[in-house]
Short mmCIF file of C-alpha atoms in Angstrom, two decimals:
data_model
loop_
_atom_site.label_atom_id
_atom_site.label_comp_id
_atom_site.label_asym_id
_atom_site.label_seq_id
_atom_site.Cartn_x
_atom_site.Cartn_y
_atom_site.Cartn_z
CA UNK U 7 -16.06 1.91 2.73
CA UNK U 8 -17.83 4.23 1.99
CA UNK U 9 -19.80 4.19 -2.00
CA UNK U 10 -18.57 7.37 -3.31
CA UNK U 11 -19.31 7.40 -6.54
CA UNK U 12 -15.29 9.14 -8.87
CA UNK U 13 -13.93 13.05 -7.61
CA UNK U 14 -16.42 13.26 -4.92
CA UNK U 15 -15.95 14.25 -1.78
CA UNK U 16 -18.32 12.58 1.09
CA UNK U 17 -18.47 11.53 4.27
CA UNK U 18 -16.25 8.99 5.92
CA UNK U 19 -17.57 5.12 7.18
CA UNK U 20 -19.19 5.17 10.68
CA UNK U 21 -16.91 4.66 13.66
CA UNK U 22 -15.23 5.76 17.12
CA UNK U 23 -12.08 7.31 16.99
CA UNK U 24 -10.63 6.00 20.85
CA UNK U 25 -7.60 8.26 21.22
CA UNK U 26 -5.38 7.88 24.05
CA UNK U 27 -3.18 10.12 25.25
CA UNK U 28 -6.74 12.76 25.19
CA UNK U 29 -5.52 14.98 26.90
CA UNK U 30 -1.97 15.79 25.13
CA UNK U 31 -0.20 18.35 23.04
CA UNK U 32 -1.04 16.52 19.99
CA UNK U 33 -4.50 16.30 20.67
CA UNK U 34 -5.25 20.32 21.23
CA UNK U 35 -3.45 21.97 18.82
CA UNK U 36 -4.14 18.99 16.44
CA UNK U 37 -6.39 16.67 16.39
CA UNK U 38 -8.92 18.14 17.84
CA UNK U 39 -8.94 20.83 15.57
CA UNK U 40 -8.92 18.30 12.55
CA UNK U 41 -12.11 15.91 13.94
CA UNK U 42 -13.43 19.53 13.84
CA UNK U 43 -12.42 20.35 9.93
CA UNK U 44 -14.22 17.51 8.64
CA UNK U 45 -17.24 17.95 10.02
CA UNK U 46 -17.17 21.51 9.25
CA UNK U 47 -16.62 19.89 4.90
CA UNK U 48 -18.54 17.14 6.43
CA UNK U 49 -16.57 14.57 5.66
CA UNK U 50 -16.80 13.68 9.03
CA UNK U 51 -19.38 10.40 9.74
CA UNK U 52 -22.54 11.02 11.33
CA UNK U 53 -22.24 7.91 12.63
CA UNK U 54 -19.05 9.06 15.14
CA UNK U 55 -18.19 9.00 17.68
CA UNK U 56 -13.92 9.98 19.55
CA UNK U 57 -13.25 8.58 23.44
CA UNK U 58 -10.47 10.15 25.23
CA UNK U 59 -8.56 7.32 27.32
CA UNK U 60 -7.38 9.82 30.25
CA UNK U 61 -5.18 8.03 34.07
CA UNK U 62 -6.71 11.15 36.00
CA UNK U 63 -10.88 10.61 37.59
CA UNK U 64 -13.07 12.09 34.38
CA UNK U 65 -16.57 12.00 33.72
CA UNK U 66 -17.63 11.94 29.94
CA UNK U 67 -18.96 16.34 30.49
CA UNK U 68 -15.87 17.33 32.38
CA UNK U 69 -13.55 15.69 29.48
CA UNK U 70 -16.07 17.34 27.15
CA UNK U 71 -15.68 20.55 29.35
CA UNK U 72 -12.03 20.72 28.40
CA UNK U 73 -12.20 20.19 24.95
CA UNK U 74 -14.33 23.27 24.09
CA UNK U 75 -12.05 25.51 26.23
CA UNK U 76 -8.97 23.42 23.92
CA UNK U 77 -10.87 23.94 21.11
CA UNK U 78 -11.62 27.66 21.83
CA UNK U 79 -7.33 27.80 21.73
CA UNK U 80 -6.59 26.00 19.15
CA UNK U 81 -9.19 25.88 16.22
CA UNK U 82 -8.23 27.08 12.93
CA UNK U 83 -11.15 28.84 12.36
CA UNK U 84 -13.85 30.44 14.43
CA UNK U 85 -15.55 28.05 15.79
CA UNK U 86 -20.14 27.18 14.96
CA UNK U 87 -21.36 27.49 18.27
CA UNK U 88 -24.72 24.92 16.27
CA UNK U 89 -22.31 22.64 14.96
CA UNK U 90 -19.83 22.44 17.29
CA UNK U 91 -22.85 21.68 19.90
CA UNK U 92 -23.67 18.18 17.57
CA UNK U 93 -18.88 17.62 17.70
CA UNK U 94 -19.24 17.60 21.26
CA UNK U 95 -21.89 15.59 22.36
CA UNK U 96 -20.60 12.61 20.74
CA UNK U 97 -16.90 13.52 22.64
CA UNK U 98 -16.38 11.30 25.90
CA UNK U 99 -14.15 9.71 28.19
CA UNK U 100 -13.12 6.18 30.58
CA UNK U 101 -10.08 6.78 32.96
CA UNK U 102 -8.25 4.08 34.19
CA UNK U 103 -4.48 3.20 34.81
CA UNK U 104 -3.28 1.99 30.80
CA UNK U 105 -1.50 -0.08 33.14
CA UNK U 106 -4.36 -1.92 33.88
CA UNK U 107 -6.34 -4.91 32.22
CA UNK U 108 -9.16 -3.51 33.74
CA UNK U 109 -9.24 0.08 31.76
CA UNK U 110 -9.02 -2.21 28.52
CA UNK U 111 -12.03 -4.41 30.07
CA UNK U 112 -13.96 -0.51 30.41
CA UNK U 113 -13.21 0.51 26.82
CA UNK U 114 -14.63 -2.90 25.51
CA UNK U 115 -17.76 -2.47 27.45
CA UNK U 116 -17.80 1.85 26.27
CA UNK U 117 -16.60 1.56 22.66
CA UNK U 118 -20.02 -1.60 22.65
CA UNK U 119 -21.68 1.05 24.41
CA UNK U 120 -21.92 3.83 21.55
CA UNK U 121 -22.40 1.57 19.12
CA UNK U 122 -25.99 1.87 19.81
CA UNK U 123 -25.87 4.97 20.21
CA UNK U 124 -23.72 6.19 17.49
CA UNK U 125 -24.82 3.41 15.29
CA UNK U 126 -20.70 2.80 14.96
CA UNK U 127 -20.58 0.20 13.11
CA UNK U 128 -18.37 -2.14 16.07
CA UNK U 129 -15.91 0.09 13.95
CA UNK U 130 -12.90 1.53 15.53
CA UNK U 131 -9.86 3.31 14.89
CA UNK U 132 -6.67 3.35 17.83
CA UNK U 133 -4.69 6.41 18.28
CA UNK U 134 -1.55 6.63 20.20
CA UNK U 135 -0.64 9.78 20.93
CA UNK U 136 1.70 8.63 23.38
CA UNK U 137 5.37 8.51 23.89
CA UNK U 138 6.96 6.10 22.10
CA UNK U 139 7.69 3.52 24.87
CA UNK U 140 4.02 3.14 25.30
CA UNK U 141 3.00 2.27 21.61
CA UNK U 142 3.70 -1.95 22.18
CA UNK U 143 2.45 -2.28 25.85
CA UNK U 144 -0.95 -1.20 24.53
CA UNK U 145 -1.28 -2.44 22.00
CA UNK U 146 -0.41 -5.83 23.88
CA UNK U 147 -3.06 -4.49 26.27
CA UNK U 148 -6.20 -3.72 22.43
CA UNK U 149 -4.64 -7.71 21.70
CA UNK U 150 -5.59 -8.79 25.02
CA UNK U 151 -9.58 -7.37 25.70
CA UNK U 152 -9.71 -8.17 21.84
CA UNK U 153 -10.37 -4.74 20.74
CA UNK U 154 -8.33 -4.97 17.73
CA UNK U 155 -10.03 -8.82 16.48
CA UNK U 156 -12.11 -7.50 13.63
CA UNK U 157 -15.82 -10.24 12.80
CA UNK U 158 -17.49 -9.62 9.41
CA UNK U 159 -17.25 -6.07 8.50
CA UNK U 160 -15.45 -4.54 11.08
CA UNK U 161 -12.68 -3.05 10.73
CA UNK U 162 -10.17 -2.16 13.57
CA UNK U 163 -7.05 0.65 12.51
CA UNK U 164 -4.10 1.95 14.30
CA UNK U 165 -2.48 4.80 14.51
CA UNK U 166 1.35 5.36 15.74
CA UNK U 167 2.74 8.14 15.14
CA UNK U 168 6.02 9.03 14.97
CA UNK U 169 9.15 7.40 16.04
CA UNK U 170 8.55 4.10 15.33
CA UNK U 171 11.99 2.54 16.38
CA UNK U 172 15.13 5.02 17.52
CA UNK U 173 17.36 2.60 14.96
CA UNK U 174 17.26 0.23 12.63
CA UNK U 175 17.23 -2.86 16.01
CA UNK U 176 15.05 -1.52 17.59
CA UNK U 177 12.24 -0.51 14.62
CA UNK U 178 11.99 -3.86 14.65
CA UNK U 179 11.53 -5.60 17.27
CA UNK U 180 8.89 -2.52 17.40
CA UNK U 181 7.50 -3.60 14.31
CA UNK U 182 8.12 -7.55 15.23
CA UNK U 183 5.48 -6.36 18.57
CA UNK U 184 3.09 -4.67 16.43
CA UNK U 185 2.33 -7.33 13.84
CA UNK U 186 2.69 -9.96 17.14
CA UNK U 187 -1.20 -8.55 17.79
CA UNK U 188 -2.44 -7.01 14.41
CA UNK U 189 -2.05 -7.42 11.44
CA UNK U 190 -0.29 -5.18 7.96
CA UNK U 191 -3.11 -3.51 6.97
CA UNK U 192 -4.31 -2.11 10.62
CA UNK U 193 -1.40 -0.81 11.30
CA UNK U 194 -1.17 3.09 10.00
CA UNK U 195 2.23 4.40 10.50
CA UNK U 196 1.21 8.29 10.26
CA UNK U 197 3.24 11.39 9.36
CA UNK U 198 2.00 15.01 9.01
CA UNK U 199 4.23 16.07 6.60
CA UNK U 200 2.32 14.06 4.00
CA UNK U 201 -1.11 15.54 4.93
CA UNK U 202 0.12 18.02 2.98
CA UNK U 203 -1.93 19.31 -0.38
CA UNK U 204 1.18 20.84 -1.65
CA UNK U 205 3.27 16.97 -0.61
CA UNK U 206 -0.21 15.52 -1.93
CA UNK U 207 -0.04 17.90 -5.40
CA UNK U 208 3.23 16.10 -6.31
CA UNK U 209 2.28 13.39 -7.52
CA UNK U 210 -0.58 15.64 -9.63
CA UNK U 211 1.95 17.96 -10.60
CA UNK U 212 4.31 15.14 -12.89
CA UNK U 213 2.47 12.97 -13.68
CA UNK U 214 -0.12 14.34 -14.88
CA UNK U 215 1.66 16.85 -17.28
CA UNK U 216 2.95 15.47 -20.18
CA UNK U 217 5.78 18.55 -20.29
CA UNK U 218 7.41 17.79 -16.40
CA UNK U 219 7.92 13.76 -17.09
CA UNK U 220 9.46 12.95 -20.27
CA UNK U 221 12.57 15.72 -18.50
CA UNK U 222 12.30 13.98 -14.58
CA UNK U 223 14.86 11.89 -14.82
CA UNK U 224 19.67 12.61 -15.45
CA UNK U 225 19.94 13.79 -18.97
CA UNK U 226 18.37 16.99 -17.65
CA UNK U 227 18.20 16.98 -13.76
CA UNK U 228 21.28 18.53 -11.76
CA UNK U 229 21.18 17.89 -8.79
CA UNK U 230 17.62 18.44 -6.06
CA UNK U 231 17.35 19.86 -3.55
CA UNK U 232 14.78 19.62 -0.39
CA UNK U 233 15.92 21.17 2.59
CA UNK U 234 12.85 21.58 5.89
CA UNK U 235 14.24 24.38 8.59
CA UNK U 236 12.60 25.82 11.86
CA UNK U 237 12.86 29.06 13.49
CA UNK U 238 12.19 27.44 16.45
CA UNK U 239 14.17 26.06 18.79
CA UNK U 240 13.21 22.59 20.52
CA UNK U 241 10.41 24.62 22.32
CA UNK U 242 11.00 23.02 25.63
CA UNK U 243 11.05 19.43 24.19
CA UNK U 244 15.01 19.73 25.46
CA UNK U 245 14.62 16.19 27.18
CA UNK U 246 12.75 13.98 24.12
CA UNK U 247 15.04 16.04 21.32
CA UNK U 248 17.85 15.20 24.04
CA UNK U 249 16.97 10.91 23.15
CA UNK U 250 16.15 12.73 19.31
CA UNK U 251 18.45 15.05 17.29
CA UNK U 252 17.57 16.17 13.53
CA UNK U 253 18.14 12.75 11.66
CA UNK U 254 15.69 10.99 13.31
CA UNK U 255 13.12 13.76 14.62
CA UNK U 256 12.90 15.07 10.63
CA UNK U 257 15.05 13.16 7.68
CA UNK U 258 14.67 9.78 8.79
CA UNK U 259 10.96 10.22 7.36
CA UNK U 260 9.61 13.26 6.41
CA UNK U 261 12.39 13.81 3.36
CA UNK U 262 13.40 10.83 3.20
CA UNK U 263 9.14 10.85 2.26
CA UNK U 264 9.63 13.80 0.35
CA UNK U 265 12.56 12.69 -1.58
CA UNK U 266 10.23 9.35 -3.10
CA UNK U 267 7.85 11.50 -4.28
CA UNK U 268 10.01 13.59 -5.92
CA UNK U 269 11.89 10.10 -7.47
CA UNK U 270 10.02 7.21 -7.22
CA UNK U 271 8.39 6.13 -10.77
CA UNK U 272 4.73 6.27 -12.41
CA UNK U 273 2.42 3.81 -10.23
CA UNK U 274 0.55 1.65 -12.51
CA UNK U 275 -3.20 3.26 -10.35
CA UNK U 276 -3.57 5.78 -7.62
CA UNK U 277 -3.73 2.52 -5.31
CA UNK U 278 -2.36 2.48 -2.10
CA UNK U 279 -0.10 -0.12 -3.15
CA UNK U 280 0.83 0.68 -6.47
CA UNK U 281 2.21 4.30 -4.52
CA UNK U 282 4.02 3.16 -1.66
CA UNK U 283 5.19 -0.10 -3.95
CA UNK U 284 6.96 2.68 -6.11
CA UNK U 285 7.99 4.48 -2.81
CA UNK U 286 10.56 1.80 -1.06
CA UNK U 287 12.01 1.23 -4.08
CA UNK U 288 13.29 4.10 -4.22
CA UNK U 289 14.40 4.56 -1.24
CA UNK U 290 15.64 1.09 -1.74
CA UNK U 291 17.89 1.94 -4.20
CA UNK U 292 19.32 5.31 -1.97
CA UNK U 293 22.98 3.88 -1.64
CA UNK U 294 24.21 3.24 1.75
CA UNK U 295 27.18 4.64 3.26
CA UNK U 296 30.75 3.48 4.07
CA UNK U 297 32.24 4.99 7.85
CA UNK U 298 34.50 7.82 4.79
CA UNK U 299 31.68 7.89 2.33
CA UNK U 300 29.59 9.82 5.88
CA UNK U 301 32.63 11.77 6.84
CA UNK U 302 32.31 13.17 3.18
CA UNK U 303 29.01 13.68 2.63
CA UNK U 304 27.44 14.24 5.51
CA UNK U 305 26.95 17.58 8.13
CA UNK U 306 26.46 18.26 11.38
CA UNK U 307 25.57 21.12 13.51
CA UNK U 308 24.07 22.23 16.69
CA UNK U 309 22.70 26.16 17.77
CA UNK U 310 24.49 28.23 19.83
CA UNK U 311 23.55 31.69 21.50
CA UNK U 312 21.95 34.31 18.32
CA UNK U 313 19.46 37.01 16.92
CA UNK U 314 15.94 35.42 15.50
CA UNK U 315 13.19 37.93 14.63
CA UNK U 316 15.50 40.63 15.92
CA UNK U 317 15.45 38.41 20.14
CA UNK U 318 18.13 36.97 21.27
CA UNK U 319 17.81 33.47 22.11
CA UNK U 320 19.66 30.78 23.63
CA UNK U 321 21.52 28.49 22.93
CA UNK U 322 20.82 24.58 22.34
CA UNK U 323 22.56 23.27 25.47
CA UNK U 324 21.00 26.71 27.24
CA UNK U 325 17.81 24.67 26.23
CA UNK U 326 15.83 23.33 29.37
CA UNK U 327 15.99 19.03 30.20
CA UNK U 328 19.90 19.99 27.71
CA UNK U 329 23.40 18.42 28.88
CA UNK U 330 25.42 21.73 28.89
CA UNK U 331 27.53 19.32 26.54
CA UNK U 332 25.47 17.60 24.79
CA UNK U 333 26.54 16.47 21.39
CA UNK U 334 22.69 16.06 20.08
CA UNK U 335 22.48 17.26 16.89
CA UNK U 336 20.04 20.27 16.21
CA UNK U 337 21.12 20.37 11.90
CA UNK U 338 22.10 18.09 10.01
CA UNK U 339 22.54 17.73 6.02
CA UNK U 340 23.84 15.04 3.90
CA UNK U 341 24.09 14.33 0.29
CA UNK U 342 22.35 10.98 -1.11
CA UNK U 343 22.78 9.18 -4.29
CA UNK U 344 20.13 6.82 -5.23
CA UNK U 345 21.37 4.40 -7.62
CA UNK U 346 18.93 3.36 -10.68
CA UNK U 347 18.37 4.28 -13.94
CA UNK U 348 16.51 7.56 -14.08
CA UNK U 349 18.77 8.88 -11.39
CA UNK U 350 22.44 7.17 -10.95
CA UNK U 351 24.87 10.22 -10.66
CA UNK U 352 22.13 13.17 -9.92
CA UNK U 353 23.18 14.12 -6.26
CA UNK U 354 20.06 14.47 -2.70
CA UNK U 355 20.59 17.21 -1.10
CA UNK U 356 18.73 17.53 1.59
CA UNK U 357 19.46 19.60 4.78
CA UNK U 358 16.73 20.07 8.14
CA UNK U 359 18.03 22.00 10.71
CA UNK U 360 16.31 24.63 13.76
CA UNK U 361 16.46 27.59 15.60
CA UNK U 362 17.12 28.07 10.83
CA UNK U 363 17.26 31.63 8.88
CA UNK U 364 13.84 31.36 7.75
CA UNK U 365 10.22 28.74 8.67
CA UNK U 366 10.40 26.92 5.21
CA UNK U 367 9.23 23.50 3.60
CA UNK U 368 11.43 23.75 -0.11
CA UNK U 369 11.60 21.20 -2.35
CA UNK U 370 14.52 22.46 -5.18
CA UNK U 371 14.86 20.18 -8.42
CA UNK U 372 17.29 22.83 -10.51
CA UNK U 373 18.28 21.48 -13.72
CA UNK U 374 20.89 21.65 -16.48
CA UNK U 375 23.13 24.07 -17.75
CA UNK U 376 22.00 25.62 -21.44
CA UNK U 377 25.20 25.66 -23.30
CA UNK U 378 27.07 29.23 -23.36
CA UNK U 379 27.91 29.57 -27.14
CA UNK U 380 25.20 31.47 -28.17
CA UNK U 381 25.32 33.41 -25.98
CA UNK U 382 28.63 34.86 -25.75
CA UNK U 383 28.94 37.43 -28.54
CA UNK U 384 25.80 39.46 -26.16
CA UNK U 385 27.79 38.82 -23.37
CA UNK U 386 26.57 37.20 -20.74
CA UNK U 387 29.51 34.58 -19.38
CA UNK U 388 26.51 32.85 -17.49
CA UNK U 389 23.24 31.16 -17.23
CA UNK U 390 21.51 30.38 -13.44
CA UNK U 391 20.52 26.56 -14.07
CA UNK U 392 16.43 26.84 -14.82
CA UNK U 393 14.59 25.33 -11.55
CA UNK U 394 10.96 24.40 -9.68
CA UNK U 395 10.45 25.24 -6.85
CA UNK U 396 7.93 23.81 -4.57
CA UNK U 397 7.36 25.11 -1.76
CA UNK U 398 5.35 23.19 1.61
CA UNK U 399 5.07 25.67 3.67
CA UNK U 400 4.94 28.88 5.60
CA UNK U 401 3.61 28.62 1.74
CA UNK U 402 1.22 26.03 -0.44
CA UNK U 403 3.20 26.76 -3.59
CA UNK U 404 5.13 25.72 -7.18
CA UNK U 405 7.27 27.75 -9.29
CA UNK U 406 9.38 27.28 -12.44
CA UNK U 407 11.77 29.81 -12.86
CA UNK U 408 13.52 30.45 -16.29
CA UNK U 409 15.58 33.15 -18.61
CA UNK U 410 13.55 36.21 -20.24
CA UNK U 411 14.62 39.20 -22.16
CA UNK U 412 14.32 42.17 -20.35
CA UNK U 413 13.39 44.43 -22.79
CA UNK U 414 16.16 47.38 -24.82
CA UNK U 415 18.27 46.65 -27.52
CA UNK U 416 21.11 44.85 -25.61
CA UNK U 417 20.13 40.95 -25.05
CA UNK U 418 20.41 40.38 -21.31
CA UNK U 419 18.86 38.33 -19.70
CA UNK U 420 16.71 38.31 -16.74
CA UNK U 421 14.35 35.82 -14.16
CA UNK U 422 10.78 34.89 -14.20
CA UNK U 423 8.72 32.85 -12.15
CA UNK U 424 5.86 30.71 -13.22
CA UNK U 425 4.14 30.73 -10.41
CA UNK U 426 1.08 28.53 -8.82
CA UNK U 427 -0.43 28.58 -5.11
CA UNK U 428 -3.46 27.65 -3.37
CA UNK U 429 -5.32 30.99 -2.52
CA UNK U 430 -6.04 30.83 -6.95
CA UNK U 431 -7.94 28.08 -6.00
CA UNK U 432 -10.19 30.99 -3.51
CA UNK U 433 -9.73 31.36 -0.03
CA UNK U 434 -9.09 28.01 1.53
CA UNK U 435 -10.03 26.97 5.18
CA UNK U 436 -7.04 26.56 7.40
CA UNK U 437 -6.51 23.27 8.30
CA UNK U 438 -4.06 21.26 10.68
CA UNK U 439 -2.25 19.02 7.71
CA UNK U 440 -4.16 16.04 10.54
CA UNK U 441 -7.09 16.63 8.26
CA UNK U 442 -6.23 13.81 5.35
CA UNK U 443 -4.56 11.60 7.82
CA UNK U 444 -7.27 11.20 9.31
CA UNK U 445 -10.10 10.58 6.63
CA UNK U 446 -8.33 8.48 4.64
CA UNK U 447 -7.24 6.03 7.74
CA UNK U 448 -11.34 6.54 8.16
CA UNK U 449 -12.39 4.63 4.66
CA UNK U 450 -9.09 3.12 5.07
CA UNK U 451 -6.57 3.71 2.18
CA UNK U 452 -3.39 3.81 3.47
CA UNK U 453 -1.36 5.35 -0.39
CA UNK U 454 -0.28 8.68 2.06
CA UNK U 455 0.80 5.69 5.43
CA UNK U 456 3.85 4.32 5.91
CA UNK U 457 4.64 0.17 5.07
CA UNK U 458 6.89 -1.41 8.23
CA UNK U 459 9.02 -1.79 4.11
CA UNK U 460 9.51 1.86 3.57
CA UNK U 461 9.93 2.81 7.69
CA UNK U 462 12.75 -0.07 7.64
CA UNK U 463 14.60 0.83 4.60
CA UNK U 464 14.69 4.87 5.82
CA UNK U 465 16.31 3.69 9.06
CA UNK U 466 19.59 1.44 6.40
CA UNK U 467 20.03 4.38 4.79
CA UNK U 468 19.31 6.49 8.24
CA UNK U 469 21.31 4.12 10.72
CA UNK U 470 25.29 4.00 9.61
CA UNK U 471 25.10 7.72 9.74
CA UNK U 472 23.86 7.79 13.39
CA UNK U 473 26.02 5.20 14.06
CA UNK U 474 29.38 6.46 12.71
CA UNK U 475 27.86 9.65 14.87
CA UNK U 476 27.85 7.94 18.33
CA UNK U 477 30.94 6.89 18.00
CA UNK U 478 32.43 10.26 16.89
CA UNK U 479 31.35 13.20 18.41
CA UNK U 480 31.21 16.69 17.52
CA UNK U 481 33.71 18.21 19.00
CA UNK U 482 33.37 21.60 17.31
CA UNK U 483 29.05 22.36 18.65
CA UNK U 484 27.32 24.39 19.05
CA UNK U 485 28.62 26.13 15.84
CA UNK U 486 26.48 27.88 14.12
CA UNK U 487 24.58 30.99 14.65
CA UNK U 488 21.05 30.44 15.83
CA UNK U 489 19.58 32.68 12.82
CA UNK U 490 21.29 31.78 10.09
CA UNK U 491 20.85 29.31 7.56
CA UNK U 492 23.17 26.51 9.09
CA UNK U 493 26.91 25.38 10.41
CA UNK U 494 29.88 26.58 7.41
CA UNK U 495 30.46 23.58 6.83
CA UNK U 496 27.49 21.58 5.77
CA UNK U 497 28.28 25.07 3.15
CA UNK U 498 31.15 23.89 2.01
CA UNK U 499 29.69 20.67 1.25
CA UNK U 500 27.51 21.19 -1.41
CA UNK U 501 29.76 23.57 -2.53
CA UNK U 502 33.32 21.04 -3.63
CA UNK U 503 30.51 19.59 -6.14
CA UNK U 504 30.39 22.49 -8.59
CA UNK U 505 26.58 23.84 -6.48
CA UNK U 506 24.93 26.21 -4.25
CA UNK U 507 21.81 26.45 -1.87
CA UNK U 508 18.99 28.28 -2.27
CA UNK U 509 18.03 29.98 0.88
CA UNK U 510 14.54 31.84 0.60
CA UNK U 511 15.23 35.30 1.42
#
């Protein structure tokens, strides 16, 4: 790891990054711009190389030309010609069939050459930007070729994209495959949501401000809502989405991770293992629902035709690659209970969906109502609860909603916001969300990556719901219009508890 003074941003460790799926969508939209952005910030090591592994014949120059065209289209900010020229010179390519051992022997030879050329120290990150069914075969090939063996100070790490399995059994089978070749510390299960600044700020907000932690418990908090809403549909990913659905795609990983950051106990340090230990404790404390509980505490939906942004859009069943009688959910809402001393009796309402009214990721912590006796004499019959709102995307902000008196003789109350936005720190360089995670992998910091016991605990919660939904297919799909906030049954789920969803305008 780079010897860097505390609180300073220093370049990552010398290394080569090998991307399997280097000509795919993830690489051009996220990985390539993120690595360039790290270079702009001075966080990419000068002793660095990027190797794209591709199936079709391609030499270094053709690969560089392709990456240059894709950067011109997908860069998050204007590209500096001089800096790109330096970056481009460190792009390399290995062509071959990923089913053939010869491809991996060629890759091993190329990495040895690049170590001599770029002084990478023999360190390498292997990024599996591929379909999930390729994860295990690729790791087996890497192991057989000796590419993940660590000698002396040389390290080798593997980044695995989601989804990590389809349910508890398949996740365990995949983990067994990976750990037969790799040590747990070599596996970096990535979740790009955890790279967003506001997500990382949750820990600082909770534990660096003495005014919040004393009230961060069941005595003062009424409930928590977590919403991940998207205006977009499935964007040509019908074949993938038919096998996934929103519970697997968003809730089991992204939303559960946001929940752990909200609900975890203070860790002993900010070290990776201390933080991840507390996160897994939260997941272990979430009550596993029995079938009759699932029926009362979950809602699923599928979007029909509707208006989004003033334009008519088709139903999910009309999307390319989707069965005309599909039972796949594009919306899900769950009421979860964390059975520990801090949170017992405080419901966590989580929801996510496609083709909703607007794109937003929002965490809302709603505090308990104050007594009304003091204000009834002034004609105040109800006081809306105080809320703490954490906006993750598209804006990144934190706001506390509180009550204040409107000027005048009478006692009249109004909501006011105490608000912090990242623009308060000045102009920010546009980012993809992957920069922080790629850098952390370079320096060996696994804090923001999923450890296996976290993955296992998350699937333990989600799998019973998936199993019940599979055994009792929905009969009312589609049950919400595109451009709405989801099915009416989701409103009823929270309304029967005397609460309502917070729907941003």
